[in-house]
Amino acid sequence: MKYLYLRTSKFLFILIFLFSVFSSFAQQNTGKIKGEITTSNGKSASGAIIILKNSKYKSTSNSDGSFRFNKVVENIYTLQTSLAGYETIEKEITVANNETINVNLQLKFSGKEDEVSEKNGDQLDEIIVSASRKVETLSKTPSSVTVINAKDIEDLSIVSPNIANIVAFAVPGLGSATNNTGNYGQTLRGRNPLVLIDGIPQSTPLKSAGREIRSIDPSVIERIEVIKGATAIYGNGADGGLINYITKSGKTQKKFAGYSEAGTTGNIKGDSTAGYRFNQQFYGKISKFNYMVSGTYEKTGVFRDGEGEVISPEYGLGETKTYNVFTKLGYDLTDKQRFELMYNYFSSNQDSDFILKNGVYGVSPAIGILGNRPGSDEGTRYNHNANFQYVNKEIFGKTSLTANLYFQDFLTIFSNSTFFYGSGQSQTASQKKGFRVYLNTPFTVSSNFTGDIIYGFDLLNDKTNQKLVDGRVWVPNINMVNLAPYAQISTQIFSDFNLKAGLRAENIKINIDDYNTLATGANGAGSIAVKGGDLTYDAFVFNTGLRYSRFKFFNPFVSFSQSFSVFDLGRVLTNAKEDAVSKLQTKPIIVNNYEGGFSSQLGKFNWSAAYYFSTSKLGTNLVQVDGYLVAERLPERVWGYEVQADYQIIKQLTIGGNYAYVQGRGDKDSDGHFYGPTDIYLKSNRIPPSKVTGYAKYGDKRLNVELYWMMVGDRDVFQPNAKGTYAIGEGPIKSFNLWNLATAYRVTEQIRVKLGIENLLNTDYYTTTSQFYGTNANYTRGNGSRFNLALGYSF
């Protein structure tokens, strides 16, 4: 505790010192301008560009439409406000000494509301919050970010209402979808991402369950923010970056509104494939109170491949019932204070009439045949998430406060395992309780030097274990407490240079119960009694970045960032060969990520590119030992690049796509080089093959037609063993192409018909997971052609 106190005191001293330095430069200017931007239908206009002509002041409206200019020199100015799809307006303003000017502006549509796309116009100024926990725009963020907005989520959901498929297509650098309940092998830039729902961690880094990506229904997601590259913004486990699902709220001026949808799904080829899906949403605003309530139920039929064969039920998505219940309630205490309560329940359980029939790896697929599946149904029994948030925009001075109290309770059951005595099904349970405090203090050194100091702390308690359904302990109770104070400074120099630097202090204590490893023979043979104990981790992680945003045609950035993660302790504990936790290899991982890139807008053509590489002294390349996957703790280097572009050919037609390449090596002899005779490639459960996506989108007032294409490339860098078989993660991956179609037709203002077809050409292919696994049981094909037909009604 004394050591923790000294480290925290040191951190707070640095924070106070930095704050005092910036404050000492502050100059007393004469006036202020603040206001709120709304649209003609009364909605807050987030992301509007506000320019104070004849000055250096430029800003972007916050999510509630507000903006502020502090310490403006006494003068007469013209305030210009613009937002894609709306008419630009200008207003003359006179700033006098010690006066605050309040400005409320309403933007008018430049055309019909239905024709205004959420993604048209200034893409560089799209609003994000996950990169530094404050509202900012892409054009000022010195890191690589992908934002999937509500329109894109809805369009991709027409093809498949599976969030794992949506992010796989939309995010460069993220591995292709696995076509099953888990996301094993679906890494981000060759490392594991931290997945969140409104900032609540879904990942289970203490014992990976691989269920975090598919943890919520897309119908309740407002947007998805993907911060790529190692980051410590939200703490433990973000080696490859973070994926934050930001949920919807009742954005309407109506007291009562809603949306109803009913649909059916199934394979175009084969019987018993029919399923159905229902979604109901209610939302509204009554005075200072707004609400949204949503319920979704989906039941899938049998999943078949391109040849009409039943896809293996092992971790499959066929014959699965999925529930999602969501609510978000908000109340504005004043124009500066707000409470918000969010709750989401997700459950997905398979009840199949089929059992596995092994395939022949590289020759024929594993399939499902009729039979009685023993044991418990596989799938996520429940995933509860609750978040209580309080916001005060001026808690003292110009400082704003955001405080979150959150809770997550998760349980998932796996298929039967046979590599320990007696076999059995395991289940991972994880419960998280957290408290976050975030403050934002703006400062002004001069009209050419402004910024924010962001500071606070995260407190997290994570309790995780993995037991067999019959009660035997596979991974004992792991109880982690993490206190992490942090600070970040974001500055704007001459309006165009955006500099960011941050520091986070990880203080982690983990308690592990005494336990016995699973027996390998009768009467407890091979079981080892392991003494539990405490593990302590302390580390500072740092990030910095610079972006130059003067020109839209060339908006470059460079960045360096670190992440800290406690390696999957569960894998270490299950394969323990020592009699005490203190004797096991439990060192943490610090990843260093270096990146450079740019964004560009040339008229109706938008494109961006980034190159990155990340290093870590200890890695997580998995090898199989006595049936268990354990990590080689060798130095690693991962690198790659991404390019994406889109072009609006005419008002109704846009084309675009992206390309992502990633590669990784391990320094087997630890000599500092990665291409020596003993050095190795990292396995394909970490490093995905190259991925290309493309799309063409046509839309007018009534009809939307969208064609999507994905090509997954080859990765063949490993040799089979003497028996001609491959180790797990080393099987050669052969490329495949997939085409998807999404169509929607607005019958009336309220009624819309949707039809999506997954795997339009009924391509016969094997997923990357089934190929790199290298086993007969896991060699499964992907889905054949599937349809999703739905009717939606808005009111």
mmCIF file with all atom_site columns, N, CA and C in Angstrom, residues 18-75:
data_model
loop_
_atom_site.group_PDB
_atom_site.id
_atom_site.type_symbol
_atom_site.label_atom_id
_atom_site.label_alt_id
_atom_site.label_comp_id
_atom_site.label_asym_id
_atom_site.label_entity_id
_atom_site.label_seq_id
_atom_site.pdbx_PDB_ins_code
_atom_site.Cartn_x
_atom_site.Cartn_y
_atom_site.Cartn_z
_atom_site.occupancy
_atom_site.B_iso_or_equiv
_atom_site.pdbx_formal_charge
_atom_site.auth_seq_id
_atom_site.auth_comp_id
_atom_site.auth_asym_id
_atom_site.auth_atom_id
_atom_site.pdbx_PDB_model_num
ATOM 1   N N  . LEU A 1 18 ? 1.534   20.216 -14.016 1.00 0.00 ? 18 LEU A N  1
ATOM 2   C CA . LEU A 1 18 ? 1.166   20.546 -15.394 1.00 0.00 ? 18 LEU A CA 1
ATOM 3   C C  . LEU A 1 18 ? 0.016   21.543 -15.431 1.00 0.00 ? 18 LEU A C  1
ATOM 4   N N  . PHE A 1 19 ? -0.949  21.341 -14.563 1.00 0.00 ? 19 PHE A N  1
ATOM 5   C CA . PHE A 1 19 ? -2.106  22.243 -14.531 1.00 0.00 ? 19 PHE A CA 1
ATOM 6   C C  . PHE A 1 19 ? -1.670  23.658 -14.164 1.00 0.00 ? 19 PHE A C  1
ATOM 7   N N  . SER A 1 20 ? -0.771  23.778 -13.166 1.00 0.00 ? 20 SER A N  1
ATOM 8   C CA . SER A 1 20 ? -0.334  25.094 -12.727 1.00 0.00 ? 20 SER A CA 1
ATOM 9   C C  . SER A 1 20 ? 0.495   25.794 -13.787 1.00 0.00 ? 20 SER A C  1
ATOM 10  N N  . VAL A 1 21 ? 1.307   25.017 -14.536 1.00 0.00 ? 21 VAL A N  1
ATOM 11  C CA . VAL A 1 21 ? 2.107   25.612 -15.607 1.00 0.00 ? 21 VAL A CA 1
ATOM 12  C C  . VAL A 1 21 ? 1.216   26.228 -16.663 1.00 0.00 ? 21 VAL A C  1
ATOM 13  N N  . PHE A 1 22 ? 0.217   25.465 -17.109 1.00 0.00 ? 22 PHE A N  1
ATOM 14  C CA . PHE A 1 22 ? -0.677  25.995 -18.136 1.00 0.00 ? 22 PHE A CA 1
ATOM 15  C C  . PHE A 1 22 ? -1.495  27.172 -17.609 1.00 0.00 ? 22 PHE A C  1
ATOM 16  N N  . SER A 1 23 ? -1.939  27.086 -16.364 1.00 0.00 ? 23 SER A N  1
ATOM 17  C CA . SER A 1 23 ? -2.745  28.161 -15.799 1.00 0.00 ? 23 SER A CA 1
ATOM 18  C C  . SER A 1 23 ? -1.952  29.445 -15.663 1.00 0.00 ? 23 SER A C  1
ATOM 19  N N  . SER A 1 24 ? -0.631  29.324 -15.391 1.00 0.00 ? 24 SER A N  1
ATOM 20  C CA . SER A 1 24 ? 0.192   30.498 -15.183 1.00 0.00 ? 24 SER A CA 1
ATOM 21  C C  . SER A 1 24 ? 0.343   31.340 -16.436 1.00 0.00 ? 24 SER A C  1
ATOM 22  N N  . PHE A 1 25 ? 0.143   30.692 -17.604 1.00 0.00 ? 25 PHE A N  1
ATOM 23  C CA . PHE A 1 25 ? 0.266   31.418 -18.863 1.00 0.00 ? 25 PHE A CA 1
ATOM 24  C C  . PHE A 1 25 ? -1.027  32.147 -19.244 1.00 0.00 ? 25 PHE A C  1
ATOM 25  N N  . ALA A 1 26 ? -2.108  31.833 -18.523 1.00 0.00 ? 26 ALA A N  1
ATOM 26  C CA . ALA A 1 26 ? -3.426  32.344 -18.927 1.00 0.00 ? 26 ALA A CA 1
ATOM 27  C C  . ALA A 1 26 ? -3.443  33.868 -18.904 1.00 0.00 ? 26 ALA A C  1
ATOM 28  N N  . GLN A 1 27 ? -4.053  34.471 -19.908 1.00 0.00 ? 27 GLN A N  1
ATOM 29  C CA . GLN A 1 27 ? -4.153  35.905 -20.008 1.00 0.00 ? 27 GLN A CA 1
ATOM 30  C C  . GLN A 1 27 ? -5.613  36.313 -19.895 1.00 0.00 ? 27 GLN A C  1
ATOM 31  N N  . GLN A 1 28 ? -5.842  37.419 -19.246 1.00 0.00 ? 28 GLN A N  1
ATOM 32  C CA . GLN A 1 28 ? -7.203  37.899 -19.074 1.00 0.00 ? 28 GLN A CA 1
ATOM 33  C C  . GLN A 1 28 ? -7.629  38.642 -20.321 1.00 0.00 ? 28 GLN A C  1
ATOM 34  N N  . ASN A 1 29 ? -8.599  38.084 -21.059 1.00 0.00 ? 29 ASN A N  1
ATOM 35  C CA . ASN A 1 29 ? -9.145  38.745 -22.236 1.00 0.00 ? 29 ASN A CA 1
ATOM 36  C C  . ASN A 1 29 ? -10.518 39.312 -21.906 1.00 0.00 ? 29 ASN A C  1
ATOM 37  N N  . THR A 1 30 ? -11.177 39.817 -22.897 1.00 0.00 ? 30 THR A N  1
ATOM 38  C CA . THR A 1 30 ? -12.286 40.702 -22.585 1.00 0.00 ? 30 THR A CA 1
ATOM 39  C C  . THR A 1 30 ? -13.677 40.088 -22.597 1.00 0.00 ? 30 THR A C  1
ATOM 40  N N  . GLY A 1 31 ? -13.941 39.076 -23.420 1.00 0.00 ? 31 GLY A N  1
ATOM 41  C CA . GLY A 1 31 ? -15.314 38.605 -23.518 1.00 0.00 ? 31 GLY A CA 1
ATOM 42  C C  . GLY A 1 31 ? -15.424 37.145 -23.855 1.00 0.00 ? 31 GLY A C  1
ATOM 43  N N  . LYS A 1 32 ? -16.675 36.652 -23.811 1.00 0.00 ? 32 LYS A N  1
ATOM 44  C CA . LYS A 1 32 ? -16.941 35.255 -24.117 1.00 0.00 ? 32 LYS A CA 1
ATOM 45  C C  . LYS A 1 32 ? -18.094 35.161 -25.107 1.00 0.00 ? 32 LYS A C  1
ATOM 46  N N  . ILE A 1 33 ? -18.080 34.064 -25.877 1.00 0.00 ? 33 ILE A N  1
ATOM 47  C CA . ILE A 1 33 ? -19.200 33.739 -26.755 1.00 0.00 ? 33 ILE A CA 1
ATOM 48  C C  . ILE A 1 33 ? -19.578 32.298 -26.481 1.00 0.00 ? 33 ILE A C  1
ATOM 49  N N  . LYS A 1 34 ? -20.845 32.057 -26.207 1.00 0.00 ? 34 LYS A N  1
ATOM 50  C CA . LYS A 1 34 ? -21.306 30.689 -26.052 1.00 0.00 ? 34 LYS A CA 1
ATOM 51  C C  . LYS A 1 34 ? -22.684 30.561 -26.676 1.00 0.00 ? 34 LYS A C  1
ATOM 52  N N  . GLY A 1 35 ? -23.069 29.330 -26.999 1.00 0.00 ? 35 GLY A N  1
ATOM 53  C CA . GLY A 1 35 ? -24.363 29.163 -27.638 1.00 0.00 ? 35 GLY A CA 1
ATOM 54  C C  . GLY A 1 35 ? -24.717 27.727 -27.886 1.00 0.00 ? 35 GLY A C  1
ATOM 55  N N  . GLU A 1 36 ? -25.800 27.554 -28.602 1.00 0.00 ? 36 GLU A N  1
ATOM 56  C CA . GLU A 1 36 ? -26.307 26.222 -28.920 1.00 0.00 ? 36 GLU A CA 1
ATOM 57  C C  . GLU A 1 36 ? -26.790 26.203 -30.360 1.00 0.00 ? 36 GLU A C  1
ATOM 58  N N  . ILE A 1 37 ? -26.445 25.129 -31.083 1.00 0.00 ? 37 ILE A N  1
ATOM 59  C CA . ILE A 1 37 ? -26.842 24.963 -32.475 1.00 0.00 ? 37 ILE A CA 1
ATOM 60  C C  . ILE A 1 37 ? -27.891 23.854 -32.542 1.00 0.00 ? 37 ILE A C  1
ATOM 61  N N  . THR A 1 38 ? -29.022 24.150 -33.166 1.00 0.00 ? 38 THR A N  1
ATOM 62  C CA . THR A 1 38 ? -30.066 23.135 -33.374 1.00 0.00 ? 38 THR A CA 1
ATOM 63  C C  . THR A 1 38 ? -30.427 23.089 -34.849 1.00 0.00 ? 38 THR A C  1
ATOM 64  N N  . THR A 1 39 ? -31.131 22.023 -35.236 1.00 0.00 ? 39 THR A N  1
ATOM 65  C CA . THR A 1 39 ? -31.626 21.917 -36.602 1.00 0.00 ? 39 THR A CA 1
ATOM 66  C C  . THR A 1 39 ? -33.093 22.357 -36.642 1.00 0.00 ? 39 THR A C  1
ATOM 67  N N  . SER A 1 40 ? -33.654 22.459 -37.832 1.00 0.00 ? 40 SER A N  1
ATOM 68  C CA . SER A 1 40 ? -35.007 22.982 -37.991 1.00 0.00 ? 40 SER A CA 1
ATOM 69  C C  . SER A 1 40 ? -36.069 22.095 -37.348 1.00 0.00 ? 40 SER A C  1
ATOM 70  N N  . ASN A 1 41 ? -35.712 20.814 -37.067 1.00 0.00 ? 41 ASN A N  1
ATOM 71  C CA . ASN A 1 41 ? -36.684 19.934 -36.389 1.00 0.00 ? 41 ASN A CA 1
ATOM 72  C C  . ASN A 1 41 ? -36.454 19.885 -34.876 1.00 0.00 ? 41 ASN A C  1
ATOM 73  N N  . GLY A 1 42 ? -35.617 20.787 -34.377 1.00 0.00 ? 42 GLY A N  1
ATOM 74  C CA . GLY A 1 42 ? -35.427 20.900 -32.935 1.00 0.00 ? 42 GLY A CA 1
ATOM 75  C C  . GLY A 1 42 ? -34.333 20.034 -32.347 1.00 0.00 ? 42 GLY A C  1
ATOM 76  N N  . LYS A 1 43 ? -33.642 19.231 -33.157 1.00 0.00 ? 43 LYS A N  1
ATOM 77  C CA . LYS A 1 43 ? -32.598 18.349 -32.646 1.00 0.00 ? 43 LYS A CA 1
ATOM 78  C C  . LYS A 1 43 ? -31.289 19.114 -32.452 1.00 0.00 ? 43 LYS A C  1
ATOM 79  N N  . SER A 1 44 ? -30.499 18.659 -31.494 1.00 0.00 ? 44 SER A N  1
ATOM 80  C CA . SER A 1 44 ? -29.183 19.248 -31.295 1.00 0.00 ? 44 SER A CA 1
ATOM 81  C C  . SER A 1 44 ? -28.298 18.959 -32.495 1.00 0.00 ? 44 SER A C  1
ATOM 82  N N  . ALA A 1 45 ? -27.571 19.956 -32.951 1.00 0.00 ? 45 ALA A N  1
ATOM 83  C CA . ALA A 1 45 ? -26.713 19.807 -34.134 1.00 0.00 ? 45 ALA A CA 1
ATOM 84  C C  . ALA A 1 45 ? -25.282 19.559 -33.678 1.00 0.00 ? 45 ALA A C  1
ATOM 85  N N  . SER A 1 46 ? -24.932 18.301 -33.452 1.00 0.00 ? 46 SER A N  1
ATOM 86  C CA . SER A 1 46 ? -23.561 17.972 -33.071 1.00 0.00 ? 46 SER A CA 1
ATOM 87  C C  . SER A 1 46 ? -22.671 17.963 -34.305 1.00 0.00 ? 46 SER A C  1
ATOM 88  N N  . GLY A 1 47 ? -21.431 18.387 -34.141 1.00 0.00 ? 47 GLY A N  1
ATOM 89  C CA . GLY A 1 47 ? -20.477 18.363 -35.249 1.00 0.00 ? 47 GLY A CA 1
ATOM 90  C C  . GLY A 1 47 ? -20.546 19.560 -36.166 1.00 0.00 ? 47 GLY A C  1
ATOM 91  N N  . ALA A 1 48 ? -21.360 20.568 -35.829 1.00 0.00 ? 48 ALA A N  1
ATOM 92  C CA . ALA A 1 48 ? -21.409 21.782 -36.650 1.00 0.00 ? 48 ALA A CA 1
ATOM 93  C C  . ALA A 1 48 ? -20.088 22.541 -36.516 1.00 0.00 ? 48 ALA A C  1
ATOM 94  N N  . ILE A 1 49 ? -19.612 23.103 -37.605 1.00 0.00 ? 49 ILE A N  1
ATOM 95  C CA . ILE A 1 49 ? -18.361 23.853 -37.611 1.00 0.00 ? 49 ILE A CA 1
ATOM 96  C C  . ILE A 1 49 ? -18.672 25.327 -37.360 1.00 0.00 ? 49 ILE A C  1
ATOM 97  N N  . ILE A 1 50 ? -18.101 25.893 -36.299 1.00 0.00 ? 50 ILE A N  1
ATOM 98  C CA . ILE A 1 50 ? -18.322 27.291 -35.944 1.00 0.00 ? 50 ILE A CA 1
ATOM 99  C C  . ILE A 1 50 ? -17.013 28.045 -36.106 1.00 0.00 ? 50 ILE A C  1
ATOM 100 N N  . ILE A 1 51 ? -17.014 29.060 -36.952 1.00 0.00 ? 51 ILE A N  1
ATOM 101 C CA . ILE A 1 51 ? -15.823 29.859 -37.218 1.00 0.00 ? 51 ILE A CA 1
ATOM 102 C C  . ILE A 1 51 ? -16.109 31.308 -36.849 1.00 0.00 ? 51 ILE A C  1
ATOM 103 N N  . LEU A 1 52 ? -15.237 31.900 -36.064 1.00 0.00 ? 52 LEU A N  1
ATOM 104 C CA . LEU A 1 52 ? -15.321 33.317 -35.739 1.00 0.00 ? 52 LEU A CA 1
ATOM 105 C C  . LEU A 1 52 ? -14.392 34.057 -36.695 1.00 0.00 ? 52 LEU A C  1
ATOM 106 N N  . LYS A 1 53 ? -14.992 34.627 -37.737 1.00 0.00 ? 53 LYS A N  1
ATOM 107 C CA . LYS A 1 53 ? -14.200 35.292 -38.763 1.00 0.00 ? 53 LYS A CA 1
ATOM 108 C C  . LYS A 1 53 ? -13.418 36.463 -38.166 1.00 0.00 ? 53 LYS A C  1
ATOM 109 N N  . ASN A 1 54 ? -12.335 36.820 -38.819 1.00 0.00 ? 54 ASN A N  1
ATOM 110 C CA . ASN A 1 54 ? -11.434 37.884 -38.363 1.00 0.00 ? 54 ASN A CA 1
ATOM 111 C C  . ASN A 1 54 ? -10.716 37.510 -37.068 1.00 0.00 ? 54 ASN A C  1
ATOM 112 N N  . SER A 1 55 ? -10.648 36.194 -36.788 1.00 0.00 ? 55 SER A N  1
ATOM 113 C CA . SER A 1 55 ? -9.941  35.736 -35.603 1.00 0.00 ? 55 SER A CA 1
ATOM 114 C C  . SER A 1 55 ? -9.399  34.336 -35.884 1.00 0.00 ? 55 SER A C  1
ATOM 115 N N  . LYS A 1 56 ? -8.731  33.765 -34.897 1.00 0.00 ? 56 LYS A N  1
ATOM 116 C CA . LYS A 1 56 ? -8.189  32.410 -35.021 1.00 0.00 ? 56 LYS A CA 1
ATOM 117 C C  . LYS A 1 56 ? -9.141  31.365 -34.445 1.00 0.00 ? 56 LYS A C  1
ATOM 118 N N  . TYR A 1 57 ? -10.305 31.808 -33.942 1.00 0.00 ? 57 TYR A N  1
ATOM 119 C CA . TYR A 1 57 ? -11.204 30.891 -33.255 1.00 0.00 ? 57 TYR A CA 1
ATOM 120 C C  . TYR A 1 57 ? -11.987 30.016 -34.230 1.00 0.00 ? 57 TYR A C  1
ATOM 121 N N  . LYS A 1 58 ? -11.962 28.718 -33.941 1.00 0.00 ? 58 LYS A N  1
ATOM 122 C CA . LYS A 1 58 ? -12.717 27.737 -34.718 1.00 0.00 ? 58 LYS A CA 1
ATOM 123 C C  . LYS A 1 58 ? -13.053 26.590 -33.782 1.00 0.00 ? 58 LYS A C  1
ATOM 124 N N  . SER A 1 59 ? -14.275 26.087 -33.854 1.00 0.00 ? 59 SER A N  1
ATOM 125 C CA . SER A 1 59 ? -14.681 25.008 -32.947 1.00 0.00 ? 59 SER A CA 1
ATOM 126 C C  . SER A 1 59 ? -15.708 24.118 -33.625 1.00 0.00 ? 59 SER A C  1
ATOM 127 N N  . THR A 1 60 ? -16.060 23.058 -32.925 1.00 0.00 ? 60 THR A N  1
ATOM 128 C CA . THR A 1 60 ? -17.080 22.118 -33.383 1.00 0.00 ? 60 THR A CA 1
ATOM 129 C C  . THR A 1 60 ? -18.092 21.941 -32.258 1.00 0.00 ? 60 THR A C  1
ATOM 130 N N  . SER A 1 61 ? -19.370 21.993 -32.582 1.00 0.00 ? 61 SER A N  1
ATOM 131 C CA . SER A 1 61 ? -20.399 21.869 -31.545 1.00 0.00 ? 61 SER A CA 1
ATOM 132 C C  . SER A 1 61 ? -20.364 20.490 -30.914 1.00 0.00 ? 61 SER A C  1
ATOM 133 N N  . ASN A 1 62 ? -20.650 20.437 -29.611 1.00 0.00 ? 62 ASN A N  1
ATOM 134 C CA . ASN A 1 62 ? -20.655 19.194 -28.862 1.00 0.00 ? 62 ASN A CA 1
ATOM 135 C C  . ASN A 1 62 ? -21.882 18.354 -29.207 1.00 0.00 ? 62 ASN A C  1
ATOM 136 N N  . SER A 1 63 ? -21.995 17.189 -28.585 1.00 0.00 ? 63 SER A N  1
ATOM 137 C CA . SER A 1 63 ? -23.103 16.283 -28.884 1.00 0.00 ? 63 SER A CA 1
ATOM 138 C C  . SER A 1 63 ? -24.459 16.903 -28.557 1.00 0.00 ? 63 SER A C  1
ATOM 139 N N  . ASP A 1 64 ? -24.492 17.885 -27.625 1.00 0.00 ? 64 ASP A N  1
ATOM 140 C CA . ASP A 1 64 ? -25.750 18.566 -27.308 1.00 0.00 ? 64 ASP A CA 1
ATOM 141 C C  . ASP A 1 64 ? -25.919 19.865 -28.094 1.00 0.00 ? 64 ASP A C  1
ATOM 142 N N  . GLY A 1 65 ? -25.042 20.097 -29.077 1.00 0.00 ? 65 GLY A N  1
ATOM 143 C CA . GLY A 1 65 ? -25.136 21.284 -29.920 1.00 0.00 ? 65 GLY A CA 1
ATOM 144 C C  . GLY A 1 65 ? -24.464 22.518 -29.358 1.00 0.00 ? 65 GLY A C  1
ATOM 145 N N  . SER A 1 66 ? -23.878 22.431 -28.164 1.00 0.00 ? 66 SER A N  1
ATOM 146 C CA . SER A 1 66 ? -23.294 23.611 -27.527 1.00 0.00 ? 66 SER A CA 1
ATOM 147 C C  . SER A 1 66 ? -21.884 23.888 -28.027 1.00 0.00 ? 66 SER A C  1
ATOM 148 N N  . PHE A 1 67 ? -21.470 25.152 -27.881 1.00 0.00 ? 67 PHE A N  1
ATOM 149 C CA . PHE A 1 67 ? -20.101 25.547 -28.195 1.00 0.00 ? 67 PHE A CA 1
ATOM 150 C C  . PHE A 1 67 ? -19.742 26.733 -27.313 1.00 0.00 ? 67 PHE A C  1
ATOM 151 N N  . ARG A 1 68 ? -18.461 27.058 -27.261 1.00 0.00 ? 68 ARG A N  1
ATOM 152 C CA . ARG A 1 68 ? -18.006 28.160 -26.415 1.00 0.00 ? 68 ARG A CA 1
ATOM 153 C C  . ARG A 1 68 ? -16.663 28.682 -26.923 1.00 0.00 ? 68 ARG A C  1
ATOM 154 N N  . PHE A 1 69 ? -16.510 29.997 -26.927 1.00 0.00 ? 69 PHE A N  1
ATOM 155 C CA . PHE A 1 69 ? -15.231 30.662 -27.145 1.00 0.00 ? 69 PHE A CA 1
ATOM 156 C C  . PHE A 1 69 ? -14.941 31.503 -25.912 1.00 0.00 ? 69 PHE A C  1
ATOM 157 N N  . ASN A 1 70 ? -13.828 31.273 -25.263 1.00 0.00 ? 70 ASN A N  1
ATOM 158 C CA . ASN A 1 70 ? -13.452 32.023 -24.067 1.00 0.00 ? 70 ASN A CA 1
ATOM 159 C C  . ASN A 1 70 ? -12.398 33.071 -24.388 1.00 0.00 ? 70 ASN A C  1
ATOM 160 N N  . LYS A 1 71 ? -12.425 34.181 -23.622 1.00 0.00 ? 71 LYS A N  1
ATOM 161 C CA . LYS A 1 71 ? -11.400 35.223 -23.702 1.00 0.00 ? 71 LYS A CA 1
ATOM 162 C C  . LYS A 1 71 ? -11.195 35.723 -25.126 1.00 0.00 ? 71 LYS A C  1
ATOM 163 N N  . VAL A 1 72 ? -12.272 36.202 -25.696 1.00 0.00 ? 72 VAL A N  1
ATOM 164 C CA . VAL A 1 72 ? -12.247 36.755 -27.048 1.00 0.00 ? 72 VAL A CA 1
ATOM 165 C C  . VAL A 1 72 ? -11.945 38.245 -26.964 1.00 0.00 ? 72 VAL A C  1
ATOM 166 N N  . VAL A 1 73 ? -11.002 38.699 -27.753 1.00 0.00 ? 73 VAL A N  1
ATOM 167 C CA . VAL A 1 73 ? -10.607 40.108 -27.746 1.00 0.00 ? 73 VAL A CA 1
ATOM 168 C C  . VAL A 1 73 ? -11.780 40.978 -28.197 1.00 0.00 ? 73 VAL A C  1
ATOM 169 N N  . GLU A 1 74 ? -11.957 42.109 -27.515 1.00 0.00 ? 74 GLU A N  1
ATOM 170 C CA . GLU A 1 74 ? -13.051 43.027 -27.817 1.00 0.00 ? 74 GLU A CA 1
ATOM 171 C C  . GLU A 1 74 ? -12.999 43.472 -29.276 1.00 0.00 ? 74 GLU A C  1
ATOM 172 N N  . ASN A 1 75 ? -14.118 43.203 -30.019 1.00 0.00 ? 75 ASN A N  1
ATOM 173 C CA . ASN A 1 75 ? -14.139 43.547 -31.444 1.00 0.00 ? 75 ASN A CA 1
ATOM 174 C C  . ASN A 1 75 ? -15.513 43.202 -32.009 1.00 0.00 ? 75 ASN A C  1
#
